[in-house]
């Protein structure tokens, strides 16, 4: 479920790019089994004779069209196919509607400024991308946080049952000495403690995408709080 | 004393022996004391014992102190007492035994009360997902209560089958009765506008949506036009001087909308109740110590037997003294049950029997003085 959670918006942008057939030459289409993403290349190959095969940036979805077909029509066809294969593609909008998320920082003031390093000049698209991608990780965390199944719970308990909107998680107070554990705990240690005890599940590895997403959501929900590690 | 001699001879005594000796001496002393002195001695003995590290703080609770005397020291016997259990959120026993055990603990608590309460209010959310198996399990456990039982419905009991099973087991969710000169009203305050038909939700999806406290798709709780009309009619036959006690699952005021710590038509209900001299509203849903007063209406929350909710980030009533921050490592902390002592004047003292903590009494003097008198002790650790 995690790997398939791609952004509908960025896919649409890519599909339109594909339709223009200008940006599609570089990628080695067809190799990647991963979900479409903004960095995966796309490819279009001419089939001998009849039509032209156009491959979506997921490397799997394809359509065969006669030369001269409009880009919009190609994109529309590819997207329809992709949406059929990915019925949960609107999960982000749904998650936002169900459980409000604190917005990530607004970087609009950086637009048009040159920093000379990664970005020649920061554009509106850049800041939009940062926001979308960042909030997506937090939204994924929100969906795990509210889902006993995704947490691997064996007793029906999910995080939100004690922490609505991630209240009372106080990530800004970690790391701190947790007397009940007899050692210093990071936020992730406490998440895993909850998963093992009230949730009665199995602790996540520290690089598990679900744990990373949970951390992202909890931190997002405490936006604006002053960091104060060690605070009891 | 022989024991004194024996101690001198041995030169030291073990912690256990000392504990038993001091406990014995304390109880011996208590027999000859009146209630006021009892409070002092009891508190002193508890303090001394705790200071010596002899007792974990939860092993010796001067439970009877809170009940024994009013803060002014005058004998203060309530006219009657009723107990409450609320918000047990039972799953099927095979899925989650913890919530089941916690409800059973509350039933034991109430059955151990001496004297027994006149009746026991169940405050709603007996089930977690409103399933027949959960409600039947709850009904079976509640049958063990010795005192008469009064039921109230919560949203978790309702939105799987729209109250069908609950009504089959417990009858209609709204009713009224008179007890020792007080008029009691029980409301179904968890009526939500239809959000599910348009979204083509299954019964379980509807229930899961309502079960999520922070789920923004659901509607807000209401008492509703029809029930408010019923309430007006019901109260017509009640004299204006008669004390009223109203049970509602949601708080009958607007605290925090995002978690449905909220009743959308609260003002209209308050307007109906406001005509009466003394009104007390006892509500569930919030799983915490919660105190409010609006006009002549006092509001008290009930503890959950399942888990504590955090306090709302905004809109907290001025009169609320928060309960101590629950320890997540102790699954019985921040939860419990309690009782309500109804006095001759119709005002009530609300007792929160927090498991593993000292019980907290929110007295009628505290509310009547708008917080000036008899303030409950502030928690050592406030919420984050």
XYZ file of C-alpha atoms in Angstrom:
616
model
C 0.000 0.000 0.000
C 2.837 2.327 0.787
C 4.779 1.978 -2.417
C 1.693 2.465 -4.527
C 0.823 5.765 -2.971
C 1.879 8.078 -5.737
C 0.670 11.555 -6.237
C -2.209 11.941 -8.599
C -1.178 15.472 -9.403
C 2.368 14.693 -10.360
C 1.189 11.743 -12.431
C -1.134 13.950 -14.384
C 1.653 16.387 -15.031
C 3.863 13.586 -16.235
C 1.188 12.125 -18.400
C 0.753 15.455 -20.088
C 4.475 15.622 -20.533
C 4.331 12.209 -22.120
C 1.645 13.382 -24.452
C 3.790 16.162 -25.701
C 6.364 13.479 -26.542
C 9.126 15.940 -25.992
C 10.317 14.827 -22.575
C 10.041 11.123 -23.130
C 13.228 10.200 -24.867
C 15.641 9.787 -22.021
C 14.031 7.200 -19.783
C 14.438 3.482 -19.976
C 10.737 2.864 -19.873
C 9.431 -0.508 -18.872
C 12.173 -1.450 -16.469
C 10.848 -0.003 -13.244
C 8.204 -1.896 -11.345
C 7.837 0.967 -8.907
C 4.955 3.355 -8.766
C 5.138 6.359 -11.002
C 7.076 9.211 -9.556
C 8.390 12.531 -10.568
C 11.854 11.177 -11.234
C 11.062 8.048 -13.206
C 11.746 8.463 -16.896
C 9.172 7.817 -19.602
C 9.546 6.344 -23.017
C 7.692 6.240 -26.256
C 8.588 3.880 -29.012
C 7.315 3.708 -32.522
C 5.722 0.420 -33.312
C 6.387 -0.677 -36.870
C 3.456 -0.029 -39.126
C 0.106 0.677 -37.498
C 0.392 2.896 -34.440
C 2.710 4.374 -31.927
C 3.106 2.831 -28.508
C 3.117 5.334 -25.656
C 4.259 4.254 -22.251
C 3.230 6.009 -19.060
C 5.949 6.964 -16.642
C 5.083 3.966 -14.438
C 6.751 1.890 -17.133
C 3.768 -0.412 -17.375
C 0.680 1.392 -18.555
C 0.718 1.817 -22.287
C -1.478 2.705 -25.186
C -1.123 2.352 -28.951
C -2.225 5.321 -30.973
C -2.132 6.279 -34.639
C 0.316 9.045 -35.496
C -1.218 12.465 -35.199
C -3.305 11.660 -32.117
C -3.563 14.699 -29.875
C -1.490 14.734 -26.711
C -4.559 15.321 -24.569
C -6.232 12.198 -25.942
C -3.145 10.068 -25.249
C -2.799 11.442 -21.751
C -6.489 10.924 -21.081
C -6.337 7.311 -22.171
C -3.232 6.545 -20.122
C -4.621 8.209 -17.007
C -7.944 6.378 -17.295
C -6.062 3.093 -17.429
C -3.848 4.035 -14.535
C -6.741 5.165 -12.334
C -8.506 1.865 -12.955
C -5.403 0.050 -11.716
C -5.022 2.389 -8.738
C -8.417 2.879 -7.146
C -6.867 4.445 -4.029
C -5.196 7.200 -5.976
C -7.257 9.893 -4.250
C -6.174 8.721 -0.792
C -4.439 11.976 -0.011
C -7.534 14.090 -0.524
C -9.576 11.561 1.440
C -7.091 11.478 4.310
C -7.081 15.279 4.448
C -10.863 15.337 4.614
C -11.031 12.718 7.355
C -8.181 13.934 9.539
C -7.021 17.480 9.206
C -3.293 17.981 8.763
C -1.299 21.001 9.848
C 0.074 22.592 6.653
C 3.808 22.390 6.043
C 5.798 25.635 5.978
C 5.056 28.060 3.180
C 8.216 28.866 1.198
C 6.649 31.320 -1.231
C 9.023 34.050 -0.108
C 11.867 32.119 -1.743
C 10.352 32.164 -5.216
C 12.534 33.994 -7.698
C 15.586 33.973 -5.480
C 18.809 32.481 -6.701
C 20.781 30.380 -4.284
C 23.441 29.222 -6.686
C 23.431 25.652 -5.556
C 20.719 23.062 -6.173
C 18.354 25.554 -7.716
C 19.410 28.135 -10.228
C 16.318 30.056 -9.254
C 13.497 28.850 -7.048
C 10.174 28.668 -8.844
C 6.563 28.323 -7.733
C 6.738 24.749 -8.945
C 9.683 24.073 -6.655
C 7.952 25.273 -3.496
C 4.751 23.495 -4.485
C 6.680 20.275 -4.965
C 8.379 20.592 -1.567
C 5.032 21.127 0.106
C 3.204 18.345 -1.688
C 5.920 15.783 -1.110
C 6.389 16.727 2.549
C 2.721 16.722 3.351
C 2.283 13.414 1.535
C 4.623 11.688 3.988
C 2.714 13.208 6.915
C -0.593 12.167 5.353
C 0.699 8.632 4.961
C 1.552 8.777 8.659
C -1.950 9.990 9.449
C -3.451 7.037 7.606
C -1.314 4.569 9.592
C -1.924 6.418 12.853
C -5.686 5.998 12.453
C -5.641 2.404 11.228
C -5.295 -0.520 13.640
C -4.721 -2.860 10.684
C -1.833 -0.841 9.254
C -0.283 -0.652 12.721
C -0.383 -4.437 13.020
C -2.622 -4.182 16.084
C -3.924 -7.432 17.523
C -6.445 -5.795 19.853
C -8.197 -3.239 17.687
C -6.374 -0.292 19.234
C -4.956 2.462 17.030
C -2.943 5.573 17.964
C -5.835 8.003 17.505
C -7.861 6.260 20.201
C -5.689 7.990 22.832
C -4.177 10.741 20.667
C -6.824 12.429 18.495
C -5.059 14.650 15.948
C -1.827 13.370 17.565
C -2.640 15.329 20.731
C -0.607 14.506 23.827
C 2.263 13.044 21.803
C 4.560 16.005 22.579
C 7.350 15.077 20.116
C 9.064 18.366 20.986
C 10.056 16.923 24.383
C 12.202 14.093 22.979
C 14.818 12.858 23.438
C 14.307 12.566 27.172
C 15.015 10.210 29.996
C 12.008 7.954 30.257
C 12.037 6.695 33.842
C 9.667 3.859 33.046
C 12.196 2.553 30.498
C 15.274 3.493 32.508
C 16.913 5.087 29.499
C 16.736 7.996 27.112
C 13.963 7.610 24.571
C 13.509 9.167 21.150
C 10.064 9.821 19.730
C 10.355 6.640 17.693
C 11.063 4.611 20.820
C 7.831 5.857 22.319
C 5.916 5.147 19.107
C 7.251 1.609 19.149
C 6.503 1.273 22.848
C 2.881 2.169 22.163
C 2.754 -0.224 19.231
C 4.021 -3.066 21.396
C 1.891 -2.344 24.467
C -1.521 -0.716 24.090
C -1.663 -1.620 20.387
C -0.200 -5.083 20.972
C 1.607 -5.159 17.657
C 5.186 -5.695 16.567
C 7.641 -2.797 16.845
C 8.688 -1.277 13.506
C 12.303 -1.259 12.352
C 13.651 2.243 12.693
C 13.795 2.660 8.902
C 10.350 1.195 8.299
C 8.412 3.573 6.005
C 5.441 3.344 8.355
C 7.493 4.462 11.329
C 9.020 7.302 9.306
C 5.531 8.353 8.226
C 4.180 8.177 11.795
C 7.031 10.390 12.975
C 6.344 12.824 10.148
C 2.638 13.040 11.056
C 3.239 13.489 14.778
C 5.838 16.192 14.180
C 3.598 17.901 11.624
C 0.716 18.069 14.093
C 2.855 19.841 16.683
C 3.884 22.569 14.281
C 4.819 25.787 16.021
C 5.725 24.167 19.353
C 9.124 25.084 20.709
C 11.633 22.252 20.795
C 12.430 21.480 24.391
C 14.182 18.158 24.583
C 14.267 16.498 27.961
C 11.054 18.206 29.103
C 8.741 16.227 31.394
C 3.984 -3.726 74.370
C 5.258 -7.111 73.410
C 5.837 -6.037 69.865
C 7.810 -3.023 71.038
C 10.000 -5.285 73.148
C 10.451 -7.714 70.321
C 11.543 -4.908 68.064
C 14.142 -3.670 70.522
C 15.454 -7.167 70.885
C 15.811 -7.747 67.171
C 17.188 -4.272 66.582
C 15.428 -3.690 63.302
C 12.275 -4.703 61.594
C 11.650 -5.456 57.983
C 9.770 -3.039 55.784
C 6.818 -5.398 55.728
C 6.711 -5.743 59.516
C 6.996 -2.013 59.982
C 4.278 -1.392 57.443
C 1.939 -3.799 59.192
C 2.758 -2.376 62.608
C 2.177 1.223 61.559
C -0.980 0.292 59.733
C -2.265 -1.544 62.808
C -1.476 1.398 65.065
C -3.162 3.780 62.682
C -6.368 1.821 62.518
C -6.336 1.405 66.291
C -6.068 5.187 66.690
C -8.773 5.836 64.175
C -11.392 3.956 66.113
C -11.409 6.580 68.804
C -11.600 9.616 66.554
C -14.390 11.756 65.194
C -14.527 12.423 61.504
C -12.663 15.700 61.495
C -9.725 14.356 63.423
C -9.827 11.304 61.228
C -8.961 13.448 58.269
C -5.946 14.929 60.006
C -4.633 11.673 61.396
C -5.240 9.838 58.205
C -3.511 12.452 56.098
C -0.619 12.658 58.548
C -0.184 8.918 58.692
C -0.351 8.653 54.941
C 2.168 11.450 54.550
C 4.515 9.896 57.069
C 4.295 6.482 55.547
C 4.795 7.816 52.037
C 7.718 9.980 53.140
C 9.488 6.960 54.543
C 9.101 5.250 51.223
C 7.131 2.495 52.838
C 4.203 2.645 50.530
C 3.761 3.195 46.889
C 1.425 6.203 46.739
C -1.447 4.182 45.311
C -1.483 1.438 47.939
C -3.038 3.519 50.647
C -5.781 5.831 49.583
C -7.775 7.632 52.238
C -10.862 6.987 50.169
C -13.280 7.563 52.980
C -11.841 10.981 53.731
C -13.437 12.509 50.683
C -16.772 11.102 51.715
C -16.506 11.636 55.426
C -16.945 15.348 55.879
C -17.483 18.525 53.947
C -14.528 20.881 53.636
C -16.105 23.170 56.183
C -16.014 20.364 58.693
C -19.750 20.204 59.241
C -21.363 16.820 59.009
C -22.653 16.665 55.521
C -24.599 13.572 54.737
C -25.958 13.419 51.219
C -29.606 12.713 50.675
C -28.639 9.900 48.357
C -25.796 8.679 46.180
C -25.722 7.184 42.741
C -22.704 5.693 41.037
C -21.541 5.782 37.436
C -19.590 3.679 34.988
C -18.988 5.008 31.495
C -17.217 4.673 28.157
C -16.004 1.074 28.274
C -15.608 0.736 24.481
C -15.802 -3.040 24.468
C -14.583 -5.032 21.528
C -15.304 -8.716 21.227
C -13.680 -10.454 24.178
C -11.412 -12.485 21.863
C -10.041 -9.362 20.227
C -9.451 -7.218 23.302
C -9.649 -8.525 26.851
C -8.184 -5.377 28.420
C -11.294 -3.231 28.021
C -13.398 -6.152 29.258
C -11.304 -6.534 32.392
C -11.458 -2.812 33.037
C -15.257 -2.777 32.891
C -15.295 -5.737 35.261
C -13.065 -3.814 37.648
C -15.554 -0.934 37.634
C -18.424 -3.307 38.348
C -16.453 -4.687 41.306
C -15.794 -1.132 42.530
C -19.480 -0.262 42.497
C -20.512 -3.526 44.103
C -18.012 -2.886 46.896
C -19.536 0.486 47.759
C -20.918 0.543 51.266
C -23.597 1.722 51.535
C -24.694 0.726 48.076
C -25.657 3.543 45.684
C -29.366 4.033 44.984
C -28.692 3.237 41.348
C -25.870 3.059 38.827
C -25.803 5.150 35.660
C -24.066 3.631 32.659
C -22.871 6.683 30.695
C -22.761 5.355 27.113
C -20.189 3.893 24.709
C -20.519 0.423 26.152
C -19.388 -0.935 22.755
C -16.550 0.236 20.513
C -18.110 -0.519 17.128
C -21.765 -0.982 18.092
C -21.715 -4.645 17.138
C -24.269 -7.014 18.674
C -21.474 -9.186 20.129
C -19.965 -6.153 21.892
C -23.268 -4.884 23.271
C -24.305 -8.345 24.445
C -20.963 -8.792 26.193
C -21.454 -5.447 27.905
C -24.995 -6.269 28.947
C -23.796 -9.553 30.399
C -21.091 -7.855 32.487
C -23.422 -5.083 33.661
C -25.871 -7.711 34.931
C -23.419 -8.288 37.764
C -24.149 -4.848 39.204
C -26.114 -5.307 42.398
C -27.773 -1.883 42.495
C -30.486 -0.909 39.970
C -29.007 0.168 36.660
C -29.910 3.069 34.357
C -28.590 3.065 30.796
C -27.551 5.887 28.500
C -26.508 5.513 24.876
C -23.296 6.757 23.235
C -22.332 7.141 19.603
C -20.245 3.967 19.654
C -23.363 2.006 20.623
C -25.496 3.516 17.909
C -24.029 3.925 14.439
C -23.547 0.306 13.388
C -27.269 -0.540 13.345
C -28.685 2.862 14.333
C -29.423 1.708 17.853
C -31.357 -1.405 16.967
C -29.438 -3.842 19.161
C -29.011 -1.313 21.965
C -32.770 -0.699 22.139
C -33.443 -4.413 22.062
C -31.170 -4.860 25.093
C -31.821 -1.698 27.073
C -35.004 -0.046 25.796
C -35.547 3.497 24.573
C -32.507 5.778 24.915
C -34.420 8.786 26.239
C -36.592 8.693 29.320
C -37.112 10.406 32.632
C -37.793 9.323 36.198
C -38.163 10.777 39.650
C -36.053 9.711 42.577
C -36.266 11.085 46.120
C -37.514 14.488 45.034
C -35.133 14.920 42.086
C -36.275 14.746 38.459
C -33.858 12.806 36.245
C -33.751 13.034 32.455
C -31.721 10.752 30.190
C -31.087 12.019 26.650
C -29.720 10.604 23.443
C -27.415 13.497 22.602
C -25.409 11.761 19.866
C -27.792 12.295 16.965
C -25.795 13.200 13.849
C -27.054 14.506 10.530
C -26.845 11.867 7.774
C -23.365 12.004 6.267
C -23.284 8.370 5.146
C -26.007 7.949 2.504
C -24.439 10.361 0.056
C -21.076 8.675 0.510
C -22.613 5.227 0.040
C -21.027 4.000 3.271
C -21.608 0.532 4.662
C -22.902 0.225 8.222
C -19.386 -0.545 9.432
C -17.860 2.362 7.506
C -20.424 4.672 9.087
C -19.609 3.275 12.519
C -15.839 3.531 11.965
C -16.246 7.157 10.896
C -18.183 8.084 14.025
C -15.821 6.004 16.172
C -12.889 8.204 15.133
C -12.912 11.109 17.558
C -10.892 13.265 15.167
C -12.711 12.121 12.033
C -13.896 15.263 10.300
C -16.323 13.579 7.887
C -18.934 12.919 10.547
C -21.488 15.499 11.641
C -21.728 17.170 15.031
C -23.774 15.739 17.895
C -27.237 17.108 18.537
C -30.179 16.466 20.829
C -32.428 17.350 17.900
C -35.733 19.160 17.413
C -37.906 16.173 18.196
C -36.140 15.358 21.449
C -36.035 18.973 22.593
C -39.813 19.115 22.156
C -40.079 15.909 24.200
C -37.851 17.464 26.861
C -40.039 20.581 27.079
C -43.146 18.436 27.460
C -41.487 16.185 30.011
C -40.444 19.142 32.128
C -43.876 20.796 32.014
C -45.089 18.540 34.770
C -42.042 19.297 36.929
C -42.238 22.173 39.421
C -39.738 24.971 38.859
C -38.225 24.440 42.292
C -37.539 20.728 41.751
C -33.865 19.903 41.230
C -33.059 18.491 37.803
C -30.297 16.069 36.921
C -29.767 15.462 33.218
C -27.681 12.652 31.741
C -26.291 13.145 28.257
C -23.458 11.319 26.560
C -21.924 14.418 24.989
C -21.323 17.531 27.087
C -24.408 19.740 26.674
C -22.229 22.719 25.854
C -19.708 23.662 23.216
C -16.181 22.826 24.208
C -14.183 21.615 21.199
C -15.897 21.014 17.917
C -13.187 18.980 16.186
C -13.589 16.121 18.695
C -17.333 16.415 19.193
C -16.713 17.588 22.752
C -19.724 19.514 21.636
C -23.496 19.483 21.225
C -24.566 21.548 18.282
C -27.925 22.620 19.719
C -26.500 23.057 23.228
C -27.787 26.627 23.636
C -31.334 25.558 22.850
C -31.169 22.720 25.373
C -29.633 25.040 27.962
C -32.480 27.505 27.378
C -34.996 24.780 28.220
C -33.079 23.725 31.339
C -32.291 27.295 32.390
C -35.831 27.850 33.677
C -35.228 25.501 36.552
C -33.614 26.392 39.820
C -30.794 23.886 40.078
C -29.717 21.813 37.157
C -26.849 19.339 36.955
C -25.717 17.737 33.720
C -23.622 14.573 33.966
C -22.018 13.595 30.684
C -19.675 10.946 29.264
C -17.676 11.002 26.020
C -14.794 13.164 27.228
C -13.008 10.512 29.389
C -11.610 13.068 31.851
C -12.273 15.349 34.782
C -14.310 18.166 33.353
C -16.189 20.860 35.247
C -18.249 23.706 33.878
C -21.032 26.018 34.942
C -23.236 28.051 32.636
C -25.899 30.104 34.413
C -27.545 27.815 36.924
C -26.429 24.650 35.102
C -23.493 22.662 36.489
C -21.726 20.236 34.177
C -19.622 17.258 35.221
C -17.781 14.766 33.025
C -17.399 11.077 33.725
C -14.289 8.935 33.658
C -13.921 6.180 31.091
C -13.022 2.628 32.032
C -11.135 2.231 28.736
C -8.683 5.102 28.211
C -8.308 8.824 29.025
C -8.660 11.458 26.318
C -6.252 14.404 26.192
C -7.679 17.767 27.164
C -8.929 19.863 24.256
C -6.277 22.295 22.957
C -8.721 25.210 23.265
C -12.048 26.145 24.811
C -11.401 24.626 28.248
C -13.989 25.715 30.847
C -12.504 28.010 33.470
C -13.716 25.855 36.366
C -12.038 22.669 35.183
C -9.117 21.520 37.297
C -7.439 18.946 35.100
C -6.765 15.452 36.305
C -3.125 14.521 36.676
C -1.331 13.597 33.488
C -1.947 9.873 32.957
C 1.078 7.571 32.822
C 0.947 5.689 29.521
C 2.905 2.864 31.105
C 0.066 2.202 33.516
C -2.966 1.007 31.582
C -5.248 1.724 34.537
C -4.149 5.335 34.980
C -6.389 8.249 34.053
C -9.457 6.054 34.049
C -11.959 4.764 36.597
C -15.516 5.241 37.692
C -17.230 7.324 40.346
C -20.297 8.501 42.119
C -22.507 11.505 42.627
C -23.765 12.593 46.014
C -27.063 14.416 45.787
C -27.799 16.748 48.685
C -31.081 17.967 50.133
C -30.814 21.258 48.254
C -30.547 19.344 44.976
C -26.898 20.241 44.407
C -24.339 17.499 43.916
C -20.790 16.565 44.841
C -19.145 14.727 41.976
C -16.595 12.070 42.869
C -14.069 10.881 40.336
C -12.734 7.539 41.460
C -9.487 7.541 39.495
C -7.897 4.132 39.672
C -4.356 4.328 41.087
C -4.803 7.946 42.099
C -6.517 9.613 44.985
C -10.158 10.206 44.251
C -11.114 13.771 43.385
C -14.299 15.407 44.635
C -15.688 18.421 42.835
C -18.023 19.852 45.414
C -21.213 21.829 45.010
C -19.573 24.625 47.045
C -16.834 24.866 44.414
C -19.362 25.301 41.622
C -21.776 27.488 43.583
C -18.936 29.876 44.492
C -17.805 29.935 40.859
C -14.464 28.438 41.836
C -13.767 30.701 44.821
C -14.167 28.021 47.494
C -13.115 24.424 47.897
C -10.942 24.230 44.828
C -9.779 20.680 43.994
C -6.012 20.159 44.130
C -4.212 21.047 40.918
C -2.350 18.183 39.233
C 1.369 17.829 39.800
C 2.001 17.448 36.089
C -0.220 19.448 33.754
C -0.928 18.210 30.257
C 1.503 19.141 27.490
